[in-house]
mmCIF file of C-alpha atoms in Angstrom:
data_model
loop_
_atom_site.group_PDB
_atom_site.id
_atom_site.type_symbol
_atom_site.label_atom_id
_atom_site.label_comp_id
_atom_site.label_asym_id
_atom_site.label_seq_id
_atom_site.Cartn_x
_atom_site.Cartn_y
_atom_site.Cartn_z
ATOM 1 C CA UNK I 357 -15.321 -6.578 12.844
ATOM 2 C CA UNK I 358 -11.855 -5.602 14.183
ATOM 3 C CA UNK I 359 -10.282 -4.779 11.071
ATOM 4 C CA UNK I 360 -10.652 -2.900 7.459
ATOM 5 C CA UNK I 361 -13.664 -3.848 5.856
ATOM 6 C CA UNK I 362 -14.233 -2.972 1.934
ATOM 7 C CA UNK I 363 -17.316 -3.924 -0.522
ATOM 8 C CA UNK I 364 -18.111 -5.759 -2.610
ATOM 9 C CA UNK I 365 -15.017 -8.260 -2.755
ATOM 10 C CA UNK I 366 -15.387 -8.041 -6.780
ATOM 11 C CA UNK I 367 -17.638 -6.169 -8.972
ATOM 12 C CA UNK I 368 -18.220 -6.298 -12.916
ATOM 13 C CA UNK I 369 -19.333 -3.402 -14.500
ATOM 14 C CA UNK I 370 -20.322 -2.554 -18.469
ATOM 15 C CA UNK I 371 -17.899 0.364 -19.554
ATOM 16 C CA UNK I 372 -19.982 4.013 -18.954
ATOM 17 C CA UNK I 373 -21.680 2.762 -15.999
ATOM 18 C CA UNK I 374 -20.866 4.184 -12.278
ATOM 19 C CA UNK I 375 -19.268 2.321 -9.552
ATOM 20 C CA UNK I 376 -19.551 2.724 -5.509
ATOM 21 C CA UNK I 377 -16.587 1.052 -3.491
ATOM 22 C CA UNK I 378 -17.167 0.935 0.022
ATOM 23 C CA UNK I 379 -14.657 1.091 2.893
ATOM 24 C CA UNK I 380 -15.605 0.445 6.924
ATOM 25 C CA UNK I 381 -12.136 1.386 8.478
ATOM 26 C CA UNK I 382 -11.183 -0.087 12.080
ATOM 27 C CA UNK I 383 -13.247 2.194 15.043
ATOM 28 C CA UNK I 384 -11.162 5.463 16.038
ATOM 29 C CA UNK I 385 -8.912 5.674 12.869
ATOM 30 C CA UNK I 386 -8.603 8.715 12.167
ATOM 31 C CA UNK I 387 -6.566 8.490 8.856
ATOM 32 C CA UNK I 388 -7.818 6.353 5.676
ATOM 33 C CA UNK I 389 -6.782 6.304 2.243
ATOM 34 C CA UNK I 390 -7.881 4.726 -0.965
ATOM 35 C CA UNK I 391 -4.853 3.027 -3.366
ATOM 36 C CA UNK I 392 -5.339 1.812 -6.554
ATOM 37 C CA UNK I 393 -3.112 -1.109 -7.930
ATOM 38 C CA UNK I 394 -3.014 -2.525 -11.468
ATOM 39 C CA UNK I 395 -2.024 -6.241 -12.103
ATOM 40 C CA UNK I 396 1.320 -6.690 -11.273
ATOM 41 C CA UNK I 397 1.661 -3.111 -10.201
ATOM 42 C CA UNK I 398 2.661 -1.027 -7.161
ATOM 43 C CA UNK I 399 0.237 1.078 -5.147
ATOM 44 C CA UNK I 400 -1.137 3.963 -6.604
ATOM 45 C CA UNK I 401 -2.312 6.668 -4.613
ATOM 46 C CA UNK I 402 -5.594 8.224 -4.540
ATOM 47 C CA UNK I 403 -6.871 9.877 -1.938
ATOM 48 C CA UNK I 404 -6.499 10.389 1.690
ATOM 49 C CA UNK I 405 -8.669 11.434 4.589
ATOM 50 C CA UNK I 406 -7.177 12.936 8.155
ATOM 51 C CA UNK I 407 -10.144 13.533 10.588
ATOM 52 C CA UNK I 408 -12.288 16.549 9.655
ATOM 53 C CA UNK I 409 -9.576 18.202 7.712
ATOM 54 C CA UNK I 410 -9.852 18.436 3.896
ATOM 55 C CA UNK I 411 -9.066 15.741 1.896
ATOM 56 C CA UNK I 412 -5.985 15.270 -0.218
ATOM 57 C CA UNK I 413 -7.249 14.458 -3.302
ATOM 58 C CA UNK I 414 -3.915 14.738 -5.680
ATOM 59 C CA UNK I 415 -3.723 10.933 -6.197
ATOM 60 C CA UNK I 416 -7.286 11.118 -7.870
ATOM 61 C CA UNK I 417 -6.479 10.522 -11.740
ATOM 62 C CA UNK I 418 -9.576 12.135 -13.442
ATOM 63 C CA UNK I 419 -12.807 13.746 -12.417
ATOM 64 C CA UNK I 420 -14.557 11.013 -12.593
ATOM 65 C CA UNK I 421 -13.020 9.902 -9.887
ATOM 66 C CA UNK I 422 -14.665 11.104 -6.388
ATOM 67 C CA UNK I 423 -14.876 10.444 -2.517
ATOM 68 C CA UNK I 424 -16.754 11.096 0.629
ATOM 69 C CA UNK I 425 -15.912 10.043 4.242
ATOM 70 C CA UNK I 426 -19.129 10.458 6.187
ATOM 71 C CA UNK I 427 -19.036 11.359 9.953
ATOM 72 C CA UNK I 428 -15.307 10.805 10.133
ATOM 73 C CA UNK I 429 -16.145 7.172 9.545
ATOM 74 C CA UNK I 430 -17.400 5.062 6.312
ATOM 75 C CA UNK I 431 -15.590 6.089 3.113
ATOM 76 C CA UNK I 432 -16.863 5.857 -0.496
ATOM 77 C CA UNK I 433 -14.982 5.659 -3.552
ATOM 78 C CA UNK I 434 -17.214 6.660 -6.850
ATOM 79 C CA UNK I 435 -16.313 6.135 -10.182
ATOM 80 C CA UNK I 436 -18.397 7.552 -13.057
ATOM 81 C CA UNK I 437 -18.261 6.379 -16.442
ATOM 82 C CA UNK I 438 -16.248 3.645 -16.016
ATOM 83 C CA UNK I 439 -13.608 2.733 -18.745
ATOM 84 C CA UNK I 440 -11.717 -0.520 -19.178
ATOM 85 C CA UNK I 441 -8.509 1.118 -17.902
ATOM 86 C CA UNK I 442 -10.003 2.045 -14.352
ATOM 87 C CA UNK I 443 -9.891 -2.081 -13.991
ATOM 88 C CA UNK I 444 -8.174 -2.596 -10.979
ATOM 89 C CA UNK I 445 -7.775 -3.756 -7.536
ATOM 90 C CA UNK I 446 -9.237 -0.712 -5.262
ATOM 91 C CA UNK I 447 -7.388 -0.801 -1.837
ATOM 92 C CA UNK I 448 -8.812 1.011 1.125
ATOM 93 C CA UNK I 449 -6.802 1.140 4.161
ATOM 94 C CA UNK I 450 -7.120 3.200 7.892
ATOM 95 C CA UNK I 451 -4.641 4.360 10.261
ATOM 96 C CA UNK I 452 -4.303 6.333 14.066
ATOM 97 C CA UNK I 453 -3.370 9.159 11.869
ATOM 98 C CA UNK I 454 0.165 10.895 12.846
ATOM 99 C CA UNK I 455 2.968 10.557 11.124
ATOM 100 C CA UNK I 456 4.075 7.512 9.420
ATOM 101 C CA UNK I 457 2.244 5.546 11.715
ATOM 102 C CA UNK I 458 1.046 1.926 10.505
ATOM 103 C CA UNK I 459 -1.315 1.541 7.945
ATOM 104 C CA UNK I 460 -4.277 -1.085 8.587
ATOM 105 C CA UNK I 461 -5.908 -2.449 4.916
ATOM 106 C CA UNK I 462 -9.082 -4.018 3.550
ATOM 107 C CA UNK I 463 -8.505 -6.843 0.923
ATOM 108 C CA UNK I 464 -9.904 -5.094 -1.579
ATOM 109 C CA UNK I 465 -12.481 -4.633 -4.099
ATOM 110 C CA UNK I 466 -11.738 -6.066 -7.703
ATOM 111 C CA UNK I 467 -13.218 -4.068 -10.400
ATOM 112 C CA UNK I 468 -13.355 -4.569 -13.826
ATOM 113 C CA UNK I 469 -14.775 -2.838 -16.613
ATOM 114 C CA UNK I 470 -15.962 -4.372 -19.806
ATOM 115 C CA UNK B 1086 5.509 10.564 -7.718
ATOM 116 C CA UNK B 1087 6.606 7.486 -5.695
ATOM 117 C CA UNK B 1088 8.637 8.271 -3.772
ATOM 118 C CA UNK B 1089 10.183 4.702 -2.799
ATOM 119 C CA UNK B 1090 11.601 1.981 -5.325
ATOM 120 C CA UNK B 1091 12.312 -1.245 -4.600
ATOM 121 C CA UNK B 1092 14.774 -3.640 -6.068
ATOM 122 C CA UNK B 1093 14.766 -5.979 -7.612
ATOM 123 C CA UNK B 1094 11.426 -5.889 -9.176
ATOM 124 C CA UNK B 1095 11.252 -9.663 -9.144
ATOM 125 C CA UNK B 1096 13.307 -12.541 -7.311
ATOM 126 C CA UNK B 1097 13.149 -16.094 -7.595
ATOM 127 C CA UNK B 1098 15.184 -18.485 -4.445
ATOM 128 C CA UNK B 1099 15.319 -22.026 -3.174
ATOM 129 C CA UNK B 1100 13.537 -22.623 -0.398
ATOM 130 C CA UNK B 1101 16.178 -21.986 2.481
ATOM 131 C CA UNK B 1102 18.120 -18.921 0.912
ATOM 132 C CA UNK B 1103 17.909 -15.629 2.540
ATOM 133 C CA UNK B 1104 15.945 -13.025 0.375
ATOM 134 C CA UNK B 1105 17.216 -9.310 -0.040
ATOM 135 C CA UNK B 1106 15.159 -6.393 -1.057
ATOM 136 C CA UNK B 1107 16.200 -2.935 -1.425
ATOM 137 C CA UNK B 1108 14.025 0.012 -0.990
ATOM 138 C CA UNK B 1109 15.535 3.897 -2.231
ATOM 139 C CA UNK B 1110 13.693 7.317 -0.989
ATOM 140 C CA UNK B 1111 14.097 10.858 -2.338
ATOM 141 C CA UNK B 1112 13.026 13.135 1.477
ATOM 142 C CA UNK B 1113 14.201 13.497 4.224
ATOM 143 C CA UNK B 1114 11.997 10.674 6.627
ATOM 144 C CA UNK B 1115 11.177 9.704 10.530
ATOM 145 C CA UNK B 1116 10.379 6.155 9.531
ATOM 146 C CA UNK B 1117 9.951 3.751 6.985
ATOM 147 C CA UNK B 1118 7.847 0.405 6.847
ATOM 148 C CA UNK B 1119 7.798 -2.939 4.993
ATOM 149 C CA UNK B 1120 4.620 -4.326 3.698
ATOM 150 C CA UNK B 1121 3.858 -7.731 2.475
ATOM 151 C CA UNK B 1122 0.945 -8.841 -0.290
ATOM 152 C CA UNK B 1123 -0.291 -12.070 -0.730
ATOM 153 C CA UNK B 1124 -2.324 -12.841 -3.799
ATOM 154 C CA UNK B 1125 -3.169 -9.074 -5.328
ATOM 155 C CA UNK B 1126 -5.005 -8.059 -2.072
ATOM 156 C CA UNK B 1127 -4.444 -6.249 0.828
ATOM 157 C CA UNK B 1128 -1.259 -5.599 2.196
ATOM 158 C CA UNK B 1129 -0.049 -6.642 5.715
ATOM 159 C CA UNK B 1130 2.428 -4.494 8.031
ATOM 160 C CA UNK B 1131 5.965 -6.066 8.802
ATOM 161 C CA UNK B 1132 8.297 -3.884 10.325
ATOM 162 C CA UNK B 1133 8.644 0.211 11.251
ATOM 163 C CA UNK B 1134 12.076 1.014 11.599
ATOM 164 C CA UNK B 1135 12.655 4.522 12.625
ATOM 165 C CA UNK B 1136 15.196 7.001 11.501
ATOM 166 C CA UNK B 1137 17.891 6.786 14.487
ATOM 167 C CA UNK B 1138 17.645 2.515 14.005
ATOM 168 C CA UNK B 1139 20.362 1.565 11.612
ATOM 169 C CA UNK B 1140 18.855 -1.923 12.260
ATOM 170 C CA UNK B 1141 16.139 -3.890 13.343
ATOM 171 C CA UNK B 1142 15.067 -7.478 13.560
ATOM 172 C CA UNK B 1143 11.252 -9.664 13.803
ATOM 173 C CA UNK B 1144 11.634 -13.001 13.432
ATOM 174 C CA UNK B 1145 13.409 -14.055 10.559
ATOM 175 C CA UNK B 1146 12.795 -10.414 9.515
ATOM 176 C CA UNK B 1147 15.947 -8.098 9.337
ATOM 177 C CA UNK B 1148 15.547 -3.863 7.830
ATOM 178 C CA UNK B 1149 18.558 -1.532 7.383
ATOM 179 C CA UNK B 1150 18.047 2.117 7.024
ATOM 180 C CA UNK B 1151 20.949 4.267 5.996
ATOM 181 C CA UNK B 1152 19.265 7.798 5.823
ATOM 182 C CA UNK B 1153 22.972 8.888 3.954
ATOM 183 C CA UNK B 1154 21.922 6.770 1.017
ATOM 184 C CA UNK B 1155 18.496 7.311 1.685
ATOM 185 C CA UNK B 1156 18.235 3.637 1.066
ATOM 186 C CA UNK B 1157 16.598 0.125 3.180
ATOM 187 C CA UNK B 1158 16.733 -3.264 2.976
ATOM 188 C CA UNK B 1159 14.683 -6.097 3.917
ATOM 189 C CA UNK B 1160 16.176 -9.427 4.151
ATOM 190 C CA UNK B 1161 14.276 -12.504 5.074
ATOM 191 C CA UNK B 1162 16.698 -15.163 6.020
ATOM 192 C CA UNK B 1163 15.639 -19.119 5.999
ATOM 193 C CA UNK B 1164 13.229 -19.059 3.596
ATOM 194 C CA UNK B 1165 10.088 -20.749 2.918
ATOM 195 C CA UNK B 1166 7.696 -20.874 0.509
ATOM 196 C CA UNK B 1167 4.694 -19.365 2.141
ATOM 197 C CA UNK B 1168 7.420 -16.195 2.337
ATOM 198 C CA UNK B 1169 6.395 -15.794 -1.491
ATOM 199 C CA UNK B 1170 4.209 -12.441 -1.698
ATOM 200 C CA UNK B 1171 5.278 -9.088 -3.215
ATOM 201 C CA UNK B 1172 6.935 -6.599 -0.161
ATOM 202 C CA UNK B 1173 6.461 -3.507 -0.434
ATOM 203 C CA UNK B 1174 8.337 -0.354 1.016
ATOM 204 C CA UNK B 1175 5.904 2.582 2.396
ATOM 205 C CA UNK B 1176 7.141 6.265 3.016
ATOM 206 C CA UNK B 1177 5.837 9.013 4.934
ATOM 207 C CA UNK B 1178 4.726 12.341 2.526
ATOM 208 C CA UNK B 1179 2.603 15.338 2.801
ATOM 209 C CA UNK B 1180 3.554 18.233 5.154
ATOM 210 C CA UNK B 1181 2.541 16.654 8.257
ATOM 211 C CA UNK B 1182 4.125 12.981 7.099
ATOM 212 C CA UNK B 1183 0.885 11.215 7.701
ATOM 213 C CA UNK B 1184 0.463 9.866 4.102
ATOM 214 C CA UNK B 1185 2.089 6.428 3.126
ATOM 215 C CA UNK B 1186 3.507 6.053 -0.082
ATOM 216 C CA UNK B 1187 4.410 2.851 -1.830
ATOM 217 C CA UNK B 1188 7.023 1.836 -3.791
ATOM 218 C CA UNK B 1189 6.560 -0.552 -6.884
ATOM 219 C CA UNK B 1190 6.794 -4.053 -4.777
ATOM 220 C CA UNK B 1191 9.412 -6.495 -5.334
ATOM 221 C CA UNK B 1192 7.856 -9.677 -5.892
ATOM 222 C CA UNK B 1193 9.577 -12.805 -4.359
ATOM 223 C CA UNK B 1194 9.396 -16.275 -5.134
ATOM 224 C CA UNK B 1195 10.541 -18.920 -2.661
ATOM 225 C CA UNK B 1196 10.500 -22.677 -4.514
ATOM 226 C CA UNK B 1197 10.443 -25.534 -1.960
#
């Protein structure tokens, strides 16, 4: 597909149990990021990816919180031991990279945690 | 930290009033863009306006930037209901300004 693709749409998971979110960011983006954004909230920030260089991972608000971009490509957002606070809407979104340039997103994967 | 705020948080208009958001920044910036939300999910890109615009338009889409006041606005004029979303301001950070980061969203409702 042409744009920013994220999995699954929704997902309901018990409280202690690990999560995968997926994000498929448009071909020959070199820049992606994960957001997080509570109901009602703004965008928080969690992580970002720029080609092969490390990750920023300041936005990340726990260590349970983890993410790998494989072959400059796919992204996955893992989070272990889920508690009810981590419910949220998980944005991914991709870019060319560069500076401030426009930022391309997914719709989103729903989590919640009870 | 954010680093951009919008206000107000929330605004409610008739159908054909013009809508005005304001957007505040702490750095120094090259550009700044608008983002709009439908529904909770992802967000969709409106407008880039760069540092030496003062102003630019898209439609029924107008953005100030004063980089003085470190401040921008986005005012939607004509409005309709299917303008009701949340818009969202988005800020270049990190030392090579390729992160975006969002302010808190103003949330506007348009009532036919």
């Amino acid at each position: 597909g042409a744009g920013v693709s994220q999995s699954p749409s929704n997902k309901v998971t018990e409280k202690g149990k690990d999560v995968e979110l997926r994000c498929d960011p448009i071909s020959g983006h070199t820049a992606l990021y994960w957001y997080r954004q509570s109901l009602g909230q703004g965008l928080e920030f969690l992580i970002y990816f720029q080609g092969n260089s490390a990750p920023d991972k300041s936005g990340l608000p726990s260590d349970r919180f983890s993410a790998e971009r494989t072959g400059g490509s796919v992204s996955t957002l893992t989070i272990q031991r889920t508690q009810q606070e981590d419910s949220a809407v998980y944005l991914c979104a991709s870019s060319l990279g560069g500076y401030g340039t426009e930022a391309f997103f997914g719709q989103g994967t729903r989590l919640t945690v009870v | 930290s954010q680093q951009g705020e919008e206000d107000p948080q929330a605004l409610s208009i008739q159908e054909g009033e013009n809508a005005t958001m304001n957007c505040s920044y702490k750095t120094s910036i090259n550009n700044l863009q608008w983002y709009r939300q439908n529904s909770g999910r992802g967000l969709v890109h409106l407008i880039l306006i760069r540092s030496n615009e003062r102003e630019k338009h898209s439609g029924r889409l107008r953005v100030t930037l004063d980089t003085s006041k470190k401040s921008s606005s986005l005012l939607i004029t004509a409005s309709r209901a299917a303008d009701t979303a949340s818009y969202f301001c988005a800020t270049p950070m990190g030392d090579a300004g390729n992160m975006l980061t969002f302010g808190g969203g103003t949330r506007l409702m348009v009532k036919p």
